[in-house]
Coordinates of C-alpha atoms and ligand atoms in Angstrom, one line a residue:
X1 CA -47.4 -14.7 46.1
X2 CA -47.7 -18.7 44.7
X3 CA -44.9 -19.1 42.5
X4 CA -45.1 -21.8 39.4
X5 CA -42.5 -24.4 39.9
X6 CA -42.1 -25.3 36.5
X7 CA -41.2 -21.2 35.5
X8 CA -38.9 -21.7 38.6
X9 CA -37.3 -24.9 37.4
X10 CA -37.1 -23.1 33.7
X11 CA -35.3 -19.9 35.1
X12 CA -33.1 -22.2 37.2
X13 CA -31.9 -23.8 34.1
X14 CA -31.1 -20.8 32.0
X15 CA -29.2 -19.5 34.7
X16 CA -27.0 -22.6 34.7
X17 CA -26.5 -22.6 30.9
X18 CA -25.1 -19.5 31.1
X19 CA -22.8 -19.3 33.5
X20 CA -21.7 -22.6 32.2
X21 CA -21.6 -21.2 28.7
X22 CA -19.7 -18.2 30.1
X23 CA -16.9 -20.9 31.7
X24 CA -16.3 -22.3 28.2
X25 CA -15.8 -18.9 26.5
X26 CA -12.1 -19.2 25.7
X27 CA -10.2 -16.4 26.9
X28 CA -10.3 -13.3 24.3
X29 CA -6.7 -13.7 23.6
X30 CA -6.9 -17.2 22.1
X31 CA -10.0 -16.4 21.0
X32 CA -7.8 -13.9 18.7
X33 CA -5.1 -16.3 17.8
X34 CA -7.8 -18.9 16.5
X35 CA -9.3 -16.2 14.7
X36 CA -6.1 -15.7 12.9
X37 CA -5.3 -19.5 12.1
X38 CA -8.6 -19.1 10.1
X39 CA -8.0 -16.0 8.6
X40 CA -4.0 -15.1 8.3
X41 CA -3.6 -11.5 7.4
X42 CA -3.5 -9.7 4.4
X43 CA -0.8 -6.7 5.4
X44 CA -1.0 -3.8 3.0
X45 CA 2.5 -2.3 3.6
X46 CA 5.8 -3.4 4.7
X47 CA 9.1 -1.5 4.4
X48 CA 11.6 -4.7 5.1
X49 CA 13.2 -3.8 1.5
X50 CA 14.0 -0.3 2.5
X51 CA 16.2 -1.3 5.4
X52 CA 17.7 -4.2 3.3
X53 CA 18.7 -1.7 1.0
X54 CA 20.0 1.1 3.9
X55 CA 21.5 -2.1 6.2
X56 CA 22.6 -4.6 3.7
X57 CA 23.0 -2.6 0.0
X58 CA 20.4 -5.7 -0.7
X59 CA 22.8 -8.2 -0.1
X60 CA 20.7 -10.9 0.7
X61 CA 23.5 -13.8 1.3
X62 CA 24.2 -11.6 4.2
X63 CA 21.6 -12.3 6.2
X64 CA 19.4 -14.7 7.4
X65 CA 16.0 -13.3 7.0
X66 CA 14.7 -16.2 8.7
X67 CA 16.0 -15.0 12.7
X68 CA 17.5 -10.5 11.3
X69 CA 17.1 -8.9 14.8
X70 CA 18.0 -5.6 13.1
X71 CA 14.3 -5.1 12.3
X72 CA 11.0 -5.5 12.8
X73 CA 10.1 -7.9 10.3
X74 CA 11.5 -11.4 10.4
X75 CA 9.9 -14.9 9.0
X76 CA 9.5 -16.3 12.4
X77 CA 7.8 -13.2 13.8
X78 CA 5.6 -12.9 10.3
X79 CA 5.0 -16.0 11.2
X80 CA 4.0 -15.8 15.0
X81 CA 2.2 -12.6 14.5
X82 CA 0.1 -15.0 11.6
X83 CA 0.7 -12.7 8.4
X84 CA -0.7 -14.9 5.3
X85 CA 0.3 -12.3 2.8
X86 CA 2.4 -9.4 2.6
X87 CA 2.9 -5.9 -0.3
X88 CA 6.2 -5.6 0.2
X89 CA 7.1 -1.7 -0.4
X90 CA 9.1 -0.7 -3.2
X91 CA 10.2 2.6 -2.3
X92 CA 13.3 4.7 -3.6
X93 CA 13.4 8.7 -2.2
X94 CA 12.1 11.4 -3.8
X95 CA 14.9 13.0 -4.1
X96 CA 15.6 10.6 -6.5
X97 CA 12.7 12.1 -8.8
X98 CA 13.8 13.4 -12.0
X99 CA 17.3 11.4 -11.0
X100 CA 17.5 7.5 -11.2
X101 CA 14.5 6.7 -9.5
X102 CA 13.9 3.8 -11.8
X103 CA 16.8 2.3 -12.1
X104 CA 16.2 2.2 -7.9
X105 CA 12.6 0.7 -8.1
X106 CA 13.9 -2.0 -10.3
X107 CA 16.6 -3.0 -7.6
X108 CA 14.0 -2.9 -5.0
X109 CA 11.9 -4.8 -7.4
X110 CA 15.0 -7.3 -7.7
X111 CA 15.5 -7.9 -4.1
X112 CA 12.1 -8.4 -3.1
X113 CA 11.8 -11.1 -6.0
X114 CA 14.8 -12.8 -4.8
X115 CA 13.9 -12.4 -1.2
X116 CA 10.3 -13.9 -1.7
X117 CA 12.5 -16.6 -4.1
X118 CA 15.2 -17.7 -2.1
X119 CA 12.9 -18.7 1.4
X120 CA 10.9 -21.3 1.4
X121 CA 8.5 -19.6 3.8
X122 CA 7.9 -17.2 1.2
X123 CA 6.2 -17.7 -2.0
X124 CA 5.4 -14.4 -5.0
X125 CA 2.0 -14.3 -6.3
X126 CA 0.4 -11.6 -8.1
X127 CA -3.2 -12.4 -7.8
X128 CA -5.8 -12.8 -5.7
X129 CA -6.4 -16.5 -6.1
X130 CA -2.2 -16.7 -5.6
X131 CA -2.9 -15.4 -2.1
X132 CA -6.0 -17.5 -1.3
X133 CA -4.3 -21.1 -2.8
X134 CA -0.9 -20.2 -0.8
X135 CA 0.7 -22.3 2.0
X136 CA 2.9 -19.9 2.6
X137 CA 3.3 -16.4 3.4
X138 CA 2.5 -15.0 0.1
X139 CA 4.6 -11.7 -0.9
X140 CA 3.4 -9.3 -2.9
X141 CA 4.9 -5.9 -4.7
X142 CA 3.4 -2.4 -4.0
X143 CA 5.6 1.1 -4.9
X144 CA 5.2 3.5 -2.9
X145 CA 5.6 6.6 -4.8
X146 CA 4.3 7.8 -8.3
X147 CA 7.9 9.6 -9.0
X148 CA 8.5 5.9 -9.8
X149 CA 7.4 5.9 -13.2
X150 CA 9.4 9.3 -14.4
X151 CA 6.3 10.1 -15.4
X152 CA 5.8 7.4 -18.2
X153 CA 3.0 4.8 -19.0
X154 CA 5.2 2.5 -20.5
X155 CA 7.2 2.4 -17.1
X156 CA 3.6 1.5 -15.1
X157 CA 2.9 -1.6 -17.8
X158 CA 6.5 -2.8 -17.6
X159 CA 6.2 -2.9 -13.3
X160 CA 2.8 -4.3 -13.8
X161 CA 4.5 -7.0 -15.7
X162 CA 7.4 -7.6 -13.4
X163 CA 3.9 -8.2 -10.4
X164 CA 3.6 -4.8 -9.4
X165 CA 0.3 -5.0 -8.0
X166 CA -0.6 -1.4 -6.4
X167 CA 1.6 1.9 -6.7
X168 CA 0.6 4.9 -4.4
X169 CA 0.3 7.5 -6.5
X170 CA 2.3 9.8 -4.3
X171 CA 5.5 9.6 -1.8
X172 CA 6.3 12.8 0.4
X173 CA 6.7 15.1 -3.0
X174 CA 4.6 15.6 -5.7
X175 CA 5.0 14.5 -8.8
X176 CA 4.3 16.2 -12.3
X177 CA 0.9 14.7 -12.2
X178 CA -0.3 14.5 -8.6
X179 CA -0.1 16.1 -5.6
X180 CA 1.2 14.7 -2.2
X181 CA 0.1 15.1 1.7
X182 CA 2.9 16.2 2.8
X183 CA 4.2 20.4 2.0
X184 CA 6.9 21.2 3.3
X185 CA 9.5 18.1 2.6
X186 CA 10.2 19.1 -0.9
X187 CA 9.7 21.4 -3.5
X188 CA 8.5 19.7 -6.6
X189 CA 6.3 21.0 -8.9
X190 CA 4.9 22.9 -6.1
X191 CA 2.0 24.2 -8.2
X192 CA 0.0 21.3 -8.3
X193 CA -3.8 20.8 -7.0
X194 CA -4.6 17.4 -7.3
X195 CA -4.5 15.6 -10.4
X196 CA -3.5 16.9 -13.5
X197 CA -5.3 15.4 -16.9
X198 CA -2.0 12.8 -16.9
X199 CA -2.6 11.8 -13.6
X200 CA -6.2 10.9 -15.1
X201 CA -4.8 9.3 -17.4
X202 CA -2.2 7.4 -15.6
X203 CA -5.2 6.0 -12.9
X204 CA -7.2 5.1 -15.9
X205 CA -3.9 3.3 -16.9
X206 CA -3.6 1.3 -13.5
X207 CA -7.3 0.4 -13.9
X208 CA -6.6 -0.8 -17.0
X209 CA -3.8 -2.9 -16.3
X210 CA -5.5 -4.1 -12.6
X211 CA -3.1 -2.8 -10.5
X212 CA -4.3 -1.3 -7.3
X213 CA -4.8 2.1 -6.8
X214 CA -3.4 3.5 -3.4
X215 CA -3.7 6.9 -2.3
X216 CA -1.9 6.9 1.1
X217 CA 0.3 9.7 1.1
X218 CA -1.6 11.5 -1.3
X219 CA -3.4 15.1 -0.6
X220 CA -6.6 15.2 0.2
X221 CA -7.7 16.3 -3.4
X222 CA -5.5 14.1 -5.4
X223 CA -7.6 11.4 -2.9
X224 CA -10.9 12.5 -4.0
X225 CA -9.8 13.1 -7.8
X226 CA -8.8 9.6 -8.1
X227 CA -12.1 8.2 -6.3
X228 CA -14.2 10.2 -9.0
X229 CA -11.6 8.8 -11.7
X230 CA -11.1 4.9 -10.7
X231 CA -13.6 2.4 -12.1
X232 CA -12.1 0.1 -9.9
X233 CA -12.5 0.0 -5.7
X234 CA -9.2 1.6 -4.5
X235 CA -7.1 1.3 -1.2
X236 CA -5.2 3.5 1.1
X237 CA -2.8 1.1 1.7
X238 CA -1.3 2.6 5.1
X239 CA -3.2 5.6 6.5
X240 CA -5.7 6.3 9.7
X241 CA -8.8 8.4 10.6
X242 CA -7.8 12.2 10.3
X243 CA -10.8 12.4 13.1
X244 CA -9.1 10.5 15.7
X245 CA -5.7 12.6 14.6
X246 CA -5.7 15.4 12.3
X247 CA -2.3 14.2 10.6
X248 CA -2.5 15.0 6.6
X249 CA -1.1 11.3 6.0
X250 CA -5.1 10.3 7.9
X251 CA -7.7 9.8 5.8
X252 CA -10.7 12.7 6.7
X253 CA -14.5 11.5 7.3
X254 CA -15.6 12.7 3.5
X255 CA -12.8 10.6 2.1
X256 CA -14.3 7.7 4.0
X257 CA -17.9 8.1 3.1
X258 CA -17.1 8.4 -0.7
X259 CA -14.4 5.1 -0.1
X260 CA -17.7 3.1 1.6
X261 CA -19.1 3.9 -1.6
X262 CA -16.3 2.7 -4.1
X263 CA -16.3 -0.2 -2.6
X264 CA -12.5 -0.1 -1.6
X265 CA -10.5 -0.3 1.7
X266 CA -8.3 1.7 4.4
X267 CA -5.6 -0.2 5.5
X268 CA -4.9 1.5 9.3
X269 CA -1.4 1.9 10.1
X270 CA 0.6 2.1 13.2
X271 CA 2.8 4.6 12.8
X272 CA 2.5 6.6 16.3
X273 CA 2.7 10.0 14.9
X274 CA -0.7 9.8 12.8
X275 CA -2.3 7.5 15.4
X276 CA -1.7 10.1 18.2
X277 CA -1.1 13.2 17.1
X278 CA 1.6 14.1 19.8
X279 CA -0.3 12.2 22.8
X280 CA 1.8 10.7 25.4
X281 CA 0.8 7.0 25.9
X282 CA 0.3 5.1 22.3
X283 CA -1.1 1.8 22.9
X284 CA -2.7 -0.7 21.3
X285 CA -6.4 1.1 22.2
X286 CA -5.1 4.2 20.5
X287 CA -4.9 2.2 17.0
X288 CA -8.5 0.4 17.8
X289 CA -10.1 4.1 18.5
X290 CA -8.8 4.5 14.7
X291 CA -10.7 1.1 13.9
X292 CA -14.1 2.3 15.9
X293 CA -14.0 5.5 13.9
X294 CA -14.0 4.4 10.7
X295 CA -16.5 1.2 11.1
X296 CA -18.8 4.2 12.5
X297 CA -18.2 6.3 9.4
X298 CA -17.8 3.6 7.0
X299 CA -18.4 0.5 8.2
X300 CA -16.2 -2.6 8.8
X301 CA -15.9 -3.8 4.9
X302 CA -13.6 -0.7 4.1
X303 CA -11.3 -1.5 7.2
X304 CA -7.6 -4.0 6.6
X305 CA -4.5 -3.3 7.8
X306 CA -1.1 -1.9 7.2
X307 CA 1.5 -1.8 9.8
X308 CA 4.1 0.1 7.7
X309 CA 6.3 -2.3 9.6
X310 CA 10.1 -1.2 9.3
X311 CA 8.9 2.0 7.1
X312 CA 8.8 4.3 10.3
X313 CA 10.6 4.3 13.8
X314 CA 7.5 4.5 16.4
X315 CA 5.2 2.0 16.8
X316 CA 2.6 1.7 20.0
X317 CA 3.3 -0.3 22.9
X318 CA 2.5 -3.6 22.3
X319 CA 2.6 -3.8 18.8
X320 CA 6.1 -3.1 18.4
X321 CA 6.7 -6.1 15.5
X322 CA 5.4 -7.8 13.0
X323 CA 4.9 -10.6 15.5
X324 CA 2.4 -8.5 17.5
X325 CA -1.0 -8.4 15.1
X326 CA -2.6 -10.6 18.0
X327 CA -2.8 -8.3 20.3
X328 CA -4.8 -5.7 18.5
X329 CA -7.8 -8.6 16.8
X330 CA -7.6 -9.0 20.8
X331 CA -8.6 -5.7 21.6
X332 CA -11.2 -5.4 18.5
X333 CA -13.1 -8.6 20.0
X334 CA -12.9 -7.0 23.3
X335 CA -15.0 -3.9 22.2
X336 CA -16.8 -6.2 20.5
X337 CA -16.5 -6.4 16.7
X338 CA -17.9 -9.5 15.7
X339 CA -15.4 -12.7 14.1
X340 CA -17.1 -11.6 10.6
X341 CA -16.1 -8.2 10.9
X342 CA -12.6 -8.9 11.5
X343 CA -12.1 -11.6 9.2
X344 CA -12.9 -8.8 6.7
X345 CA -10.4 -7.0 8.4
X346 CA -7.6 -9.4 8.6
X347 CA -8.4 -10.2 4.4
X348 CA -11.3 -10.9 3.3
X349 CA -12.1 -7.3 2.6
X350 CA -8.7 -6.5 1.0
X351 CA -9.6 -10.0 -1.4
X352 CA -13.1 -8.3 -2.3
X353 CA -11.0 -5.6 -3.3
X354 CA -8.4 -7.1 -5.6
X355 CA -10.7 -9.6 -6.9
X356 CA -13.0 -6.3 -8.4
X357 CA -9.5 -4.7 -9.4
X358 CA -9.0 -8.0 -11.4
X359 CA -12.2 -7.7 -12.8
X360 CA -11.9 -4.3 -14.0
X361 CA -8.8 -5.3 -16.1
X362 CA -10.6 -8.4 -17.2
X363 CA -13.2 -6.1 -18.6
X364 CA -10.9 -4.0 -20.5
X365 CA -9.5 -6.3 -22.3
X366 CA -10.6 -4.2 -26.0
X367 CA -9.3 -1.3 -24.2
X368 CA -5.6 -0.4 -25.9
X369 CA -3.0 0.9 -23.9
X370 CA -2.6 4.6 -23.2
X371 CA 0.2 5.9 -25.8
X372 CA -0.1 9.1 -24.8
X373 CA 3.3 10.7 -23.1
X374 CA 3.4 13.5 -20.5
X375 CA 3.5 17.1 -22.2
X376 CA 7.6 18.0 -21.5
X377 CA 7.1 21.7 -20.3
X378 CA 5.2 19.9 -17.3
X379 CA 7.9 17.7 -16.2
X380 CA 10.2 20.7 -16.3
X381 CA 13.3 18.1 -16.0
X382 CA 16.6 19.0 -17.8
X383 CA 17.5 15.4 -17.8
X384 CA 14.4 14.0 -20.1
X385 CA 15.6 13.4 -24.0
X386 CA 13.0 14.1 -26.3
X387 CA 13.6 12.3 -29.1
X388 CA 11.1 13.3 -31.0
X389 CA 11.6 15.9 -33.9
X390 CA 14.6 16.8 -33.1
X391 CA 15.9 19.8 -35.6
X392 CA 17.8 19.5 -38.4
X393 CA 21.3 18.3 -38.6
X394 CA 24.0 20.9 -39.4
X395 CA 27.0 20.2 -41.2
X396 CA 29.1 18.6 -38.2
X397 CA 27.2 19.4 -35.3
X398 CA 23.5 17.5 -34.2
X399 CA 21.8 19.8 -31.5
X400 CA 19.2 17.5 -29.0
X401 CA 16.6 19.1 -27.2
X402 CA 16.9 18.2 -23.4
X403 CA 13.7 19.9 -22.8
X404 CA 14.8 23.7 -22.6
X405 CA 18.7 22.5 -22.7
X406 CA 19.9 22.0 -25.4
X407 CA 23.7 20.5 -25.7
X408 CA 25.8 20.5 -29.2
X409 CA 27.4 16.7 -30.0
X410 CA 30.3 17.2 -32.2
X411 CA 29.7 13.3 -33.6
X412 CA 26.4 11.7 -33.3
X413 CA 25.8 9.2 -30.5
X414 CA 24.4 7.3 -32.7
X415 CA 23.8 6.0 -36.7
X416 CA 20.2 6.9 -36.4
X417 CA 20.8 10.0 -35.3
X418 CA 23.1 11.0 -38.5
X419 CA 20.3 10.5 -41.3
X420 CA 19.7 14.2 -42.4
X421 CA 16.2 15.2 -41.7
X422 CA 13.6 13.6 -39.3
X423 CA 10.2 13.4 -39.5
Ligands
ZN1 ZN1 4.6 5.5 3.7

């Protein structure tokens, strides 16, 4: 057979531009840190404060937080493993429920402020366009844990004001007004399906506002509850694919389908025990199956990240620090996900999301704040005063209702509370 020398000398040549473009391909791994330069994450959940607070009782002129090898998360790892922005978690115990849980928040509150404050590496924003203008790592403030608030809508504006910019609406117990993951930990209000018409009210609140709604943690139907409820895209801010590992913390395909359509975002963490389920090797391919699963179910715009860095003691081999995002983006281009896709991942997708949350509250701006208060006989908490109505004053003696206690003051606490008859 005659063959064409010009179709040979063609074929020759695209032979040769491809291996030679195949020699300049950069190896995948730089290929990941050059990614990064470009497009520094946006973490979603980070526990440092917790173990500043078990460690240190928040004394922050005992450390240097620039080189702490006591935990995962220092600057110079944050700042090898190319974070850009960071929620920093505010989290106090639920067993401090119905206790002194806010007194707690706002010293977590406190030292992340001063942290963020006292490092020049650092810098606290509360906005979206705060983390895209930073130079720095920018630090932002999630709670983790609706038992925060005690129940009370006037709590949720005051964090918003001090820059809370997400609250998870549920730790490890449930509170009055939503129901948790996780059964058998503790046993409040153990009743509950869900949301109750409060809980409603306190994510209509949190639109409201524009704080971020994040419902890691949360049971399955609180989940979907709040994704019928929210006008704004919401976020689970540290949670993985139930179908990879049936765990209650993950996040099951339903969930995902109806998050693709709110627009918002799961943030896949690394905690080993919902990655894996019990397996014996947990590496960084067992956190990208998690990442291949949900782009199938619901595409690569509702994937970030949230290490839960410091929150948890397992992590997978090779990502055992906050120095170690690299190494996963590596994997990710390795299977092929495209530099788009995971600069959605690393932030842009968690931006979209905030910048929407912003301009829900931007459109409710003739909307008035929510005055309403919890009913008492749901928060079933002998601490709570209820000042309202209280009965009328005897001749020495001024009974106040603590909910169903009741406890008889032989002087009253206070000149107010003398004046004969309340309306
Ligand atoms: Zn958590």
């Amino acid at each position: 057979m005659k063959r064409d020398p010009m179709k040979l000398f063609l074929w020759l040549l695209l032979v040769i531009s491809d291996v030679l473009a195949f020699r300049k391909e950069k190896p995948v791994g730089e290929r990941a840190v050059e990614l990064m330069k470009k497009a520094p994450l946006i973490d979603g959940h980070n526990d440092l404060p917790l173990r500043l607070r078990i460690l240190y009782q928040n004394r922050l002129s005992k450390i240097n937080l620039k080189i702490l090898n006591t935990t995962r998360t220092n600057i110079q790892k944050l700042q090898s493993g190319h974070v850009g922005a960071q929620f920093w978690s505010v989290y106090v115990i639920c067993s401090a429920q119905n206790k002194d849980a806010v007194r707690l928040t706002l010293e977590q509150i406190d030292v992340v402020k001063r942290m963020c404050q006292s490092y020049p590496e650092l810098e606290l924003v509360n906005t979206s366009q705060g983390i895209a203008d930073s130079k720095n790592i920018a630090c932002l403030i999630g709670i983790e844990g609706g038992h925060s608030i005690d129940s009370s809508l006037a709590t949720l504006r005051m964090y918003y004001d001090l820059g809370v910019r997400y609250m998870t609406l549920t730790h490890t117990c449930n509170t009055p007004w939503a129901e948790s993951s996780s059964k058998q930990v503790h046993n409040f209000y153990p009743n509950l399906n869900g949301l109750t018409s409060f809980g409603k009210k306190v994510v209509m609140e949190m639109n409201r506002l524009g704080m971020m709604i994040d419902l890691s943690h949360t049971s399955d139907s609180t989940a979907r509850m709040a994704l019928q409820t929210s006008r704004a895209p919401v976020i689970f801010s540290h949670s993985s694919a139930f179908f990879v590992c049936n765990h209650p913390r993950n996040v099951p395909d339903d969930i995902l389908q109806s998050l693709e359509r709110n627009k918002g975002i799961v943030m896949v963490t690394f905690y080993t025990k919902v990655l894996a389920c019990g397996r014996k090797v947990v590496n960084v391919t067992t956190v990208a199956d998690h990442f291949d699963h949900i782009k199938k179910i619901a595409g690569s715009k509702s994937i970030g990240i949230g290490g839960d860095y410091d929150g948890v003691d397992q992590f997978p081999e090779g990502l055992e620090d906050v120095s170690k995002y690299p190494a996963l983006i590596e994997e990710l281009l390795r299977r092929g996900w495209t530099e788009s896709e995971l600069t959605g991942v690393l932030r842009e997708n968690f931006l979209r999301v905030f910048k929407e949350v912003e301009k829900v509250r931007n459109d409710s701006r003739s909307m008035n704040e929510n005055e309403d208060e919890i009913p008492q006989r749901e928060v079933q908490n002998s601490c709570r005063l209820d000042l309202r109505n209280p009965p009328l004053r005897t001749s020495d003696t001024l009974p106040i209702s603590f909910g169903s206690a009741s406890v008889q003051h032989a002087e009253p606490e206070h000149p107010l509370l003398a004046i004969t008859s309340w309306k």
